[in-house]
Short mmCIF file of C-alpha atoms in Angstrom, two decimals:
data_model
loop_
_atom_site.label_atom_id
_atom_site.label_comp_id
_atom_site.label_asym_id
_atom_site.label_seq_id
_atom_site.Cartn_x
_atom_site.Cartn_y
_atom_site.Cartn_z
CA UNK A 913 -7.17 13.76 -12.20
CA UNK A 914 -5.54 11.39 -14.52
CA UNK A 915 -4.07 7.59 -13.10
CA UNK A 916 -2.20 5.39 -15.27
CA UNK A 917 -2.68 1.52 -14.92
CA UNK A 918 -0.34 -1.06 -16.08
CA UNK A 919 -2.72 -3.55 -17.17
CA UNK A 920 0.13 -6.30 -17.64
CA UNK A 921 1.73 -8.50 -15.28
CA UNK A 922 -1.44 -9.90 -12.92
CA UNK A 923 -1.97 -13.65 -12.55
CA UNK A 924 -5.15 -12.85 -14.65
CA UNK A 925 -3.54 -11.00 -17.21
CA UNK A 926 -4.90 -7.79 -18.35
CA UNK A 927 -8.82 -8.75 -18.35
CA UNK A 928 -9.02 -7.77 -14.83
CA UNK A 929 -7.23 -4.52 -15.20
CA UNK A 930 -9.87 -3.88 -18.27
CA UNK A 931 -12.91 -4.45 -16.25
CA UNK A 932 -11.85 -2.79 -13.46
CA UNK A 933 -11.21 0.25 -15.38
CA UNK A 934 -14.31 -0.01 -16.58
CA UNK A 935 -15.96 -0.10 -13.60
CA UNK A 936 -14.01 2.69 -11.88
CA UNK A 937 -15.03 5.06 -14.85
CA UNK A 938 -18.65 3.97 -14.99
CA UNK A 939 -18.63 4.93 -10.95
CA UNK A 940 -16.83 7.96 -10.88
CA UNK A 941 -17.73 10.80 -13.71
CA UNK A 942 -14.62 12.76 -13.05
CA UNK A 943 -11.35 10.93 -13.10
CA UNK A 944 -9.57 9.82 -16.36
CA UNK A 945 -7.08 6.67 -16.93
CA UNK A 946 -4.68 5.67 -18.74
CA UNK A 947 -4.43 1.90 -19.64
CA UNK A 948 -1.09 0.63 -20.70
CA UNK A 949 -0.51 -2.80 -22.30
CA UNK A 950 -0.67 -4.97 -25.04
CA UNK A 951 -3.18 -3.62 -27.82
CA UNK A 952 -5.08 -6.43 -28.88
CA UNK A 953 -6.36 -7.85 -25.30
CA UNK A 954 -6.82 -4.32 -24.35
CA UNK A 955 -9.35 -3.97 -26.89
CA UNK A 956 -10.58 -7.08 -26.49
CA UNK A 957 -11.67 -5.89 -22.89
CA UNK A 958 -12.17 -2.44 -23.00
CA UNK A 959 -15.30 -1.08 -24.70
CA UNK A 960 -14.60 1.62 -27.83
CA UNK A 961 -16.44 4.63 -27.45
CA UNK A 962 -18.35 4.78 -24.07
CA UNK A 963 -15.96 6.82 -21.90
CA UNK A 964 -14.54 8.92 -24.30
CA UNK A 965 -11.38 11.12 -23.88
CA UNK A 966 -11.72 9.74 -20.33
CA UNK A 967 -10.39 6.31 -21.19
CA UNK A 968 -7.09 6.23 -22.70
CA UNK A 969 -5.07 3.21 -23.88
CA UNK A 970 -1.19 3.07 -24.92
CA UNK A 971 0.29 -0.07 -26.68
CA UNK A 972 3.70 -2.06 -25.13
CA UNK A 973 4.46 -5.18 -26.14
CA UNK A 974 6.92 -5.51 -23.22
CA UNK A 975 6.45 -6.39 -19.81
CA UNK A 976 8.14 -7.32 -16.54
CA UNK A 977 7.50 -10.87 -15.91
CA UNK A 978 7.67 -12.00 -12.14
CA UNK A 979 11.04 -14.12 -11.84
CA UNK A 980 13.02 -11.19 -13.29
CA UNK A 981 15.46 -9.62 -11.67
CA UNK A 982 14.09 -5.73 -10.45
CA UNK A 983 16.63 -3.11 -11.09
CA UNK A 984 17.63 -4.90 -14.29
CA UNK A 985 14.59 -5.23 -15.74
CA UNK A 986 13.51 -1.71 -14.90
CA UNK A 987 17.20 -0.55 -16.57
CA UNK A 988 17.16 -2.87 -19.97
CA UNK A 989 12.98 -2.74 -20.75
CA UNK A 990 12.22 1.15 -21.41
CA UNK A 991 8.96 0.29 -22.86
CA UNK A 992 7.87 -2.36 -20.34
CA UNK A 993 4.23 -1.18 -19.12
CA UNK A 994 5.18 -0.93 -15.79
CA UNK A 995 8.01 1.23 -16.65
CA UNK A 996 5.65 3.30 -18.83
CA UNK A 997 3.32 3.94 -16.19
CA UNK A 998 6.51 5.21 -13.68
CA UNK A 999 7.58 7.64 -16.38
CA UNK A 1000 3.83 8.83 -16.83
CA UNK A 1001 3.81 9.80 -13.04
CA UNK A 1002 7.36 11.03 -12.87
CA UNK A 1003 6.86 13.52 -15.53
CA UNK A 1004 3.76 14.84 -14.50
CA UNK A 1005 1.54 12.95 -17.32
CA UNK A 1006 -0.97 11.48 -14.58
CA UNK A 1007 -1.29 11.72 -10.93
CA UNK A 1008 -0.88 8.29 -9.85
CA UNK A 1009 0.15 4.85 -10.99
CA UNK A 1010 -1.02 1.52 -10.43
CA UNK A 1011 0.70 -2.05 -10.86
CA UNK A 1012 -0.06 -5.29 -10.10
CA UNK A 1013 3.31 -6.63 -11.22
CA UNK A 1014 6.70 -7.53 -9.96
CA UNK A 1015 6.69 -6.35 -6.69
CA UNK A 1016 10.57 -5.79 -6.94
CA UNK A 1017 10.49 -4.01 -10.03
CA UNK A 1018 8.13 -1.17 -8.80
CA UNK A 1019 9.92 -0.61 -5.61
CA UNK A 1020 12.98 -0.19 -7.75
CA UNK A 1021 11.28 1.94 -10.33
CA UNK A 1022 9.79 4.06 -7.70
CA UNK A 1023 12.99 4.78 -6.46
CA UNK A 1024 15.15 4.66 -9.91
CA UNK A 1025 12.65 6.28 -11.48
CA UNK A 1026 10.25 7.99 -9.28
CA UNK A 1027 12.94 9.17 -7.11
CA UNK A 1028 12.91 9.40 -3.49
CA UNK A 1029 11.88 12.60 -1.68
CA UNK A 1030 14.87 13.87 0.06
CA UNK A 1031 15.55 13.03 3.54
CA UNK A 1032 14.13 9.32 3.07
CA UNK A 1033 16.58 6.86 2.70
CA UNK A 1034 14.52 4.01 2.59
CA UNK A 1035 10.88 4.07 0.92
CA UNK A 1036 8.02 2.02 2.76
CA UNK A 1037 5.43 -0.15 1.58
CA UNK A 1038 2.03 1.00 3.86
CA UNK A 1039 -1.55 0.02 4.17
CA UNK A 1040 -4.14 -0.11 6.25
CA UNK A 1041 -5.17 -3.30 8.75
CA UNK A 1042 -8.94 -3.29 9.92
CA UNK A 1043 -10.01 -4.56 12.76
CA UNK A 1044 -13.48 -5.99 13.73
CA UNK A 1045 -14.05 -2.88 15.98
CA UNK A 1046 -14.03 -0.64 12.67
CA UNK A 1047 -10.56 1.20 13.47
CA UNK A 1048 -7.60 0.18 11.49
CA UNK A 1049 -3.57 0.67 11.85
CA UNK A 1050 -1.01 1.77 9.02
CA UNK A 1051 1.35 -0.73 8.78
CA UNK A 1052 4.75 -0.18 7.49
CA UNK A 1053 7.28 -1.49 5.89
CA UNK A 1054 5.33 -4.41 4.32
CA UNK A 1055 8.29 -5.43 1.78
CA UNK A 1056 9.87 -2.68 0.67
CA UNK A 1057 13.21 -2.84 2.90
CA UNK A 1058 14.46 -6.44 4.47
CA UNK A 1059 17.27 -4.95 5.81
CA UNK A 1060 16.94 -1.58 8.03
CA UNK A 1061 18.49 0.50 10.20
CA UNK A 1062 17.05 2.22 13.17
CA UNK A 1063 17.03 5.47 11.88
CA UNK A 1064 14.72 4.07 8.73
CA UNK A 1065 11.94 3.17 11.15
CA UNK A 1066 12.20 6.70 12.39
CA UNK A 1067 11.65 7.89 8.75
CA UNK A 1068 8.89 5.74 8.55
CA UNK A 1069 7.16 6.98 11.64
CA UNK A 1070 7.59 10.80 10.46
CA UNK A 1071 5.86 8.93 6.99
CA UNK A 1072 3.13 7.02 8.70
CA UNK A 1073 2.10 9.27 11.22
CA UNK A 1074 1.54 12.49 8.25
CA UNK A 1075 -0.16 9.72 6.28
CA UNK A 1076 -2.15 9.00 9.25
CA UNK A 1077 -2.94 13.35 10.06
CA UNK A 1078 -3.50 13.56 6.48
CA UNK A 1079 -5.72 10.82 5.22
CA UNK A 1080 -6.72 8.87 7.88
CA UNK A 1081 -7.71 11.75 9.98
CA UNK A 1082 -6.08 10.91 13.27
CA UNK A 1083 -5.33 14.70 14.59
CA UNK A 1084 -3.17 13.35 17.08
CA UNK A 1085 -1.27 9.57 15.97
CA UNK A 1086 -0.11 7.58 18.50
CA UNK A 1087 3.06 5.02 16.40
CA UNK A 1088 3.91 1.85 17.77
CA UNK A 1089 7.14 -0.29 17.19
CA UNK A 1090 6.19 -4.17 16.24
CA UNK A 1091 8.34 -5.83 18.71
CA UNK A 1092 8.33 -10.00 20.16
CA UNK A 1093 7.12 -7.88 23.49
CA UNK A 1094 6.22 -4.77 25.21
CA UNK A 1095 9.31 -4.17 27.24
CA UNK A 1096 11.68 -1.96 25.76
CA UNK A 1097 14.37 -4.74 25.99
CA UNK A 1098 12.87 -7.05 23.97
CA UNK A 1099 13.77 -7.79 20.49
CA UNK A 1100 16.86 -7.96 18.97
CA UNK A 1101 19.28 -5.13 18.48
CA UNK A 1102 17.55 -3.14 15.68
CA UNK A 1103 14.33 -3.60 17.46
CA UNK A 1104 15.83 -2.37 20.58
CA UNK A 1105 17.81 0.95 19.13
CA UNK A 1106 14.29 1.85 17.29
CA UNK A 1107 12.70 1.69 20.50
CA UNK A 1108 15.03 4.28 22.11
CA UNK A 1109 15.07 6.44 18.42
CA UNK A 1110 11.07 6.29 18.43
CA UNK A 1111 10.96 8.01 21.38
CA UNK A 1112 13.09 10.17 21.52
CA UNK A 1113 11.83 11.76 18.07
CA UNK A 1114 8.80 11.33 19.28
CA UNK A 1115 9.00 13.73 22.37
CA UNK A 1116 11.82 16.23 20.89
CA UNK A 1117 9.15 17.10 17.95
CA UNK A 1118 5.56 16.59 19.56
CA UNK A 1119 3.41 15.85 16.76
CA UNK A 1120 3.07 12.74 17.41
CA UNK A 1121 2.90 10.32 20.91
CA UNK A 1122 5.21 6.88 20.85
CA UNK A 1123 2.97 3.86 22.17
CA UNK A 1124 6.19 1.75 22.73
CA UNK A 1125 6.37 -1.82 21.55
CA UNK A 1126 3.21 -3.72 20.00
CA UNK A 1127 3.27 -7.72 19.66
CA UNK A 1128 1.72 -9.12 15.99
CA UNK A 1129 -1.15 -10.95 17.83
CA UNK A 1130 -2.32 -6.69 19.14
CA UNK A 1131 -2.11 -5.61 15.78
CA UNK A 1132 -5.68 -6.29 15.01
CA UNK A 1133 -6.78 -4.22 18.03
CA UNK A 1134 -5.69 -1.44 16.56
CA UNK A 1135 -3.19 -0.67 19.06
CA UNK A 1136 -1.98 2.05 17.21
CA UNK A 1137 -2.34 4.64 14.54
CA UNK A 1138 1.18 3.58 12.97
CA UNK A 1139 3.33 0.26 13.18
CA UNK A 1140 6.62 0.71 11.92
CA UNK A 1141 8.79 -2.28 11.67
CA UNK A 1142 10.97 -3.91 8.57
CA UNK A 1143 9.88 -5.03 5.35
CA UNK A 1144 10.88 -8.81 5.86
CA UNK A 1145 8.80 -9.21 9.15
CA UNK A 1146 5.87 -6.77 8.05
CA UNK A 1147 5.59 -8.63 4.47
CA UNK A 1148 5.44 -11.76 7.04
CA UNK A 1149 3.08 -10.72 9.03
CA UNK A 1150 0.69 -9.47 5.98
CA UNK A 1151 0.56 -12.73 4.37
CA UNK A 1152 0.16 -14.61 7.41
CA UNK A 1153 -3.36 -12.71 8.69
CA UNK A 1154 -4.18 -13.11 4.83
CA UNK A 1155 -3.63 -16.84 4.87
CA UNK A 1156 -5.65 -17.09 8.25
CA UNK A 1157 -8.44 -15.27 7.27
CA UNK A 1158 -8.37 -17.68 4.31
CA UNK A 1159 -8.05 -20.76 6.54
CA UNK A 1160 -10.63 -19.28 8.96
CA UNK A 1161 -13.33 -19.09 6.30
CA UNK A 1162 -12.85 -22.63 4.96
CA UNK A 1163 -13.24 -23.91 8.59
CA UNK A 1164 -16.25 -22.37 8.43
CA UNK A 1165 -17.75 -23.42 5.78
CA UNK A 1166 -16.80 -26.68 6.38
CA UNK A 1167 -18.18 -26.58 9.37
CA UNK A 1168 -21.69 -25.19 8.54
CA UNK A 1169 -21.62 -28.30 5.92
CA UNK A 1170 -20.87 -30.99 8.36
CA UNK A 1171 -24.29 -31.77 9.50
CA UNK A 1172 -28.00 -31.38 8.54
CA UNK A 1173 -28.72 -28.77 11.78
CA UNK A 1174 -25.00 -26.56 10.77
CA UNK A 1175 -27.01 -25.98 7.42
CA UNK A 1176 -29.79 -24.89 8.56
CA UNK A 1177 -28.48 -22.58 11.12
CA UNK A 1178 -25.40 -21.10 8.43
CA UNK A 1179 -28.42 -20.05 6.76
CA UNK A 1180 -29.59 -17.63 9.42
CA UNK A 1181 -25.89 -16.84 10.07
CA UNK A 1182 -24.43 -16.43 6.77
CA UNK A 1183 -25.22 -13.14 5.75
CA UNK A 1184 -23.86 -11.48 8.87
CA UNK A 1185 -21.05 -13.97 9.24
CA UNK A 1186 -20.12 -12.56 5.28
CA UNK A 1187 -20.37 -9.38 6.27
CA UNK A 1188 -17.61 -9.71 9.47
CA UNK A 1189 -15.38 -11.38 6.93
CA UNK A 1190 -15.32 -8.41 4.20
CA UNK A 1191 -13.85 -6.42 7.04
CA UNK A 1192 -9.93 -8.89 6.35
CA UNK A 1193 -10.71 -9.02 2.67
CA UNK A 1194 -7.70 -7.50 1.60
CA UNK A 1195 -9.40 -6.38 -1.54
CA UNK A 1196 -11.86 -3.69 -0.20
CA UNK A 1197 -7.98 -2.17 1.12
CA UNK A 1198 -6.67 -0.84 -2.42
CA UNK A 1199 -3.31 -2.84 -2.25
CA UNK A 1200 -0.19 -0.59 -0.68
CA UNK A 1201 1.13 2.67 -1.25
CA UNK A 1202 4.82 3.38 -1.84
CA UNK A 1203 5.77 5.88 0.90
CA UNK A 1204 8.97 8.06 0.27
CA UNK A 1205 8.89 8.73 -3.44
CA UNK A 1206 7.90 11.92 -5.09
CA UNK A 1207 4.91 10.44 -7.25
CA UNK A 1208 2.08 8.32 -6.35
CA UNK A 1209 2.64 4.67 -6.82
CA UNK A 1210 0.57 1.92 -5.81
CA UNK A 1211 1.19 -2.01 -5.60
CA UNK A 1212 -1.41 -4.60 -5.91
CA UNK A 1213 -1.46 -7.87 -5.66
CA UNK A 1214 -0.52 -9.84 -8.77
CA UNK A 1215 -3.96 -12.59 -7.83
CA UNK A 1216 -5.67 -9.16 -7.67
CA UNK A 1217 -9.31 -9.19 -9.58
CA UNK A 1218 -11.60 -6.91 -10.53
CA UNK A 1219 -12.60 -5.76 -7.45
CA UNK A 1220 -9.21 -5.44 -5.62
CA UNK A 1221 -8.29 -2.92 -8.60
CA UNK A 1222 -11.17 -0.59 -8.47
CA UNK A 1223 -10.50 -0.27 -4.42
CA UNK A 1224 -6.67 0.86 -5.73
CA UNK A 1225 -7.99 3.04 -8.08
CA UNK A 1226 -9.95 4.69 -5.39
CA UNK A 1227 -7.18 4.85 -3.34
CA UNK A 1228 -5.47 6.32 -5.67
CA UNK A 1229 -7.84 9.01 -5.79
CA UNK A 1230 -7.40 9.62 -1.87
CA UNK A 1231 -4.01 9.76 -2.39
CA UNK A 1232 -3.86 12.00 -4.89
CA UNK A 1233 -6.81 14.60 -3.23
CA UNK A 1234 -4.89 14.17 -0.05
CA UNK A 1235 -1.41 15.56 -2.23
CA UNK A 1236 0.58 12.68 -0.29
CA UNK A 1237 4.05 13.11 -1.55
CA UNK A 1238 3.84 16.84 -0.59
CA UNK A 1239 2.49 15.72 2.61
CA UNK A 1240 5.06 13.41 3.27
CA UNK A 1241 7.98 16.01 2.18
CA UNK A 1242 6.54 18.75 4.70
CA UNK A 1243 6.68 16.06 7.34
CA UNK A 1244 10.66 15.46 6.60
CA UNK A 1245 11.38 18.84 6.11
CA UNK A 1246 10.17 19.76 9.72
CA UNK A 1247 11.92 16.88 10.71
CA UNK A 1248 15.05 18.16 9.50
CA UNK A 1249 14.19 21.79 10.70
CA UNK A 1250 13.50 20.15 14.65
CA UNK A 1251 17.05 18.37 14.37
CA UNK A 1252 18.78 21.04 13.38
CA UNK A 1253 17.50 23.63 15.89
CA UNK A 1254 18.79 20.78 18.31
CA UNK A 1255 21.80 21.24 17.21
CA UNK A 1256 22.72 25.13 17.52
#
């Protein structure tokens, strides 16, 4: 298989990109990529000759920068890398496409570009959240969609729980609904017409078991298989475990500092204590995949390094084995075929 990777936009610039590609081909003897950016730092990072036909690189000049606005950047810069890489997966050039740019600009390219698979109104940001027992939940919307209906959650349950079958292997998903409690009252009224929507879809189609509402503090319990809520509250709640686990590993190391005895004992304790942590660091997790669109695209974040991209590469590699978009269009289509046998 063939993945395209915009190497342009990241807080690092393309040198990241470059070394992770490097690494990714060095690891894995089968896969090709395509590298698209500005010439002369891509050959300033990428070695000549060593991978062959298996590393390719195509020159823009352009790219989306991050305070621009999405749709009309996408529209007015054809040649922008990002944009390149879209095309590339729309037309059937590669099999996936990674970015670590403008998050708006890729959501709108997926969809402008990319085009949505039919039947989903609303595509969803998704990505697994460990948790220290091993397990982990799919999470979406993380920032797709800030402003949802009820029946969007309900797409993104039919999404999340095939994703889940699929490539998780959970034979049987159980989806929650992230919720301020566990009665079905709670919440506001979007929260509270999901609820009700969630379940019934749930029990008219049986592939799939509705665990009710989850609160944000359950989430790393893996309470579920699938949480489905909107993109402003799940984008919230991603960047608020990622600042804790942040926060959480400064208090420790200041801690371990503080005294003469703390040093001696963090250096029994470190190595395990490192190897707890690894299980939040979002970049052994491949950054998030754009559910709902007919080609593989995959968002990153922009501080991403070296490390962070190869995961997304291999992600993408999952994603691509695992035939996702198909996946997801099955899951619609029998959807579709369940509501309308409803209503004869």
């Amino acid at each position: 298989m063939r993945i395209a990777l915009d190497a342009m936009g990241g807080d690092e610039g393309p040198e990241a990109a470059c070394r992770a590609a490097v690494e990714f081909l060095r690891d894995d003897e089968e896969n090709e990529l395509l590298v698209v950016g500005e010439r002369e730092s891509l050959n300033e990072h990428l070695p000549e000759d060593e991978f062959g036909d298996r590393l390719c690189t195509e020159h823009t000049s352009a790219f989306i920068e991050a305070g621009e606005e999405p749709v009309r950047a996408i529209r007015s810069k054809a040649d922008a890398s990002m944009v390149r890489c879209l095309k590339a997966a729309r037309d059937g050039e590669v099999d996936a496409m990674i970015s670590l740019g403008n998050t708006g600009a890729l959501l709108a390219g997926g969809v402008l570009i990319g085009k949505r698979i039919r039947g989903i109104e609303r595509p969803a940001l998704a990505s697994e959240i460990p948790s220290p027992g091993g397990d982990s939940t799919l999470v979406l919307d993380l920032g797709a969609s800030v402003d949802v209906r009820a029946r969007h959650l309900v797409q993104y349950a039919q999404m999340g729980t095939a994703y889940a079958q699929r490539v998780m292997g959970r034979s049987a998903p159980t989806c929650a609904l992230l919720n301020v409690g566990a009665e079905n009252s709670k919440g506001d009224a979007l929260r509270r017409e999901a609820y009700g929507a969630l379940d019934e879809v749930a029990r008219r189609q049986d592939r799939w078991d509705f665990a009710g509402n989850v609160e944000a503090r359950e989430l790393l319990e893996a309470p579920a298989d699938v949480v489905v809520t909107d993109g402003f509250v799940g984008n919230v709640y991603l960047k608020a475990v990622e600042g804790t686990a942040l926060a959480m590993v400064q208090l420790m190391e200041t801690a371990m500092r503080s005294s003469v005895l703390t040093r001696m004992g963090s250096a029994l304790l470190l190595p395990a204590m490192r190897r707890g942590m690894q299980t939040f660091d979002y970049r052994n997790y491949g950054g998030a995949i754009l559910l709902g669109v007919r080609c593989i695209v995959i968002k990153c974040h922009g501080s991403s390094g070296q490390r962070a991209i190869v995961s997304a590469l291999e992600r993408a590699v999952t994603a691509v084995r695992e035939c996702v978009p198909e996946v997801i269009q099955d899951a619609v289509a029998e959807r579709t075929e369940t509501d309308e046998d409803e209503d004869r």
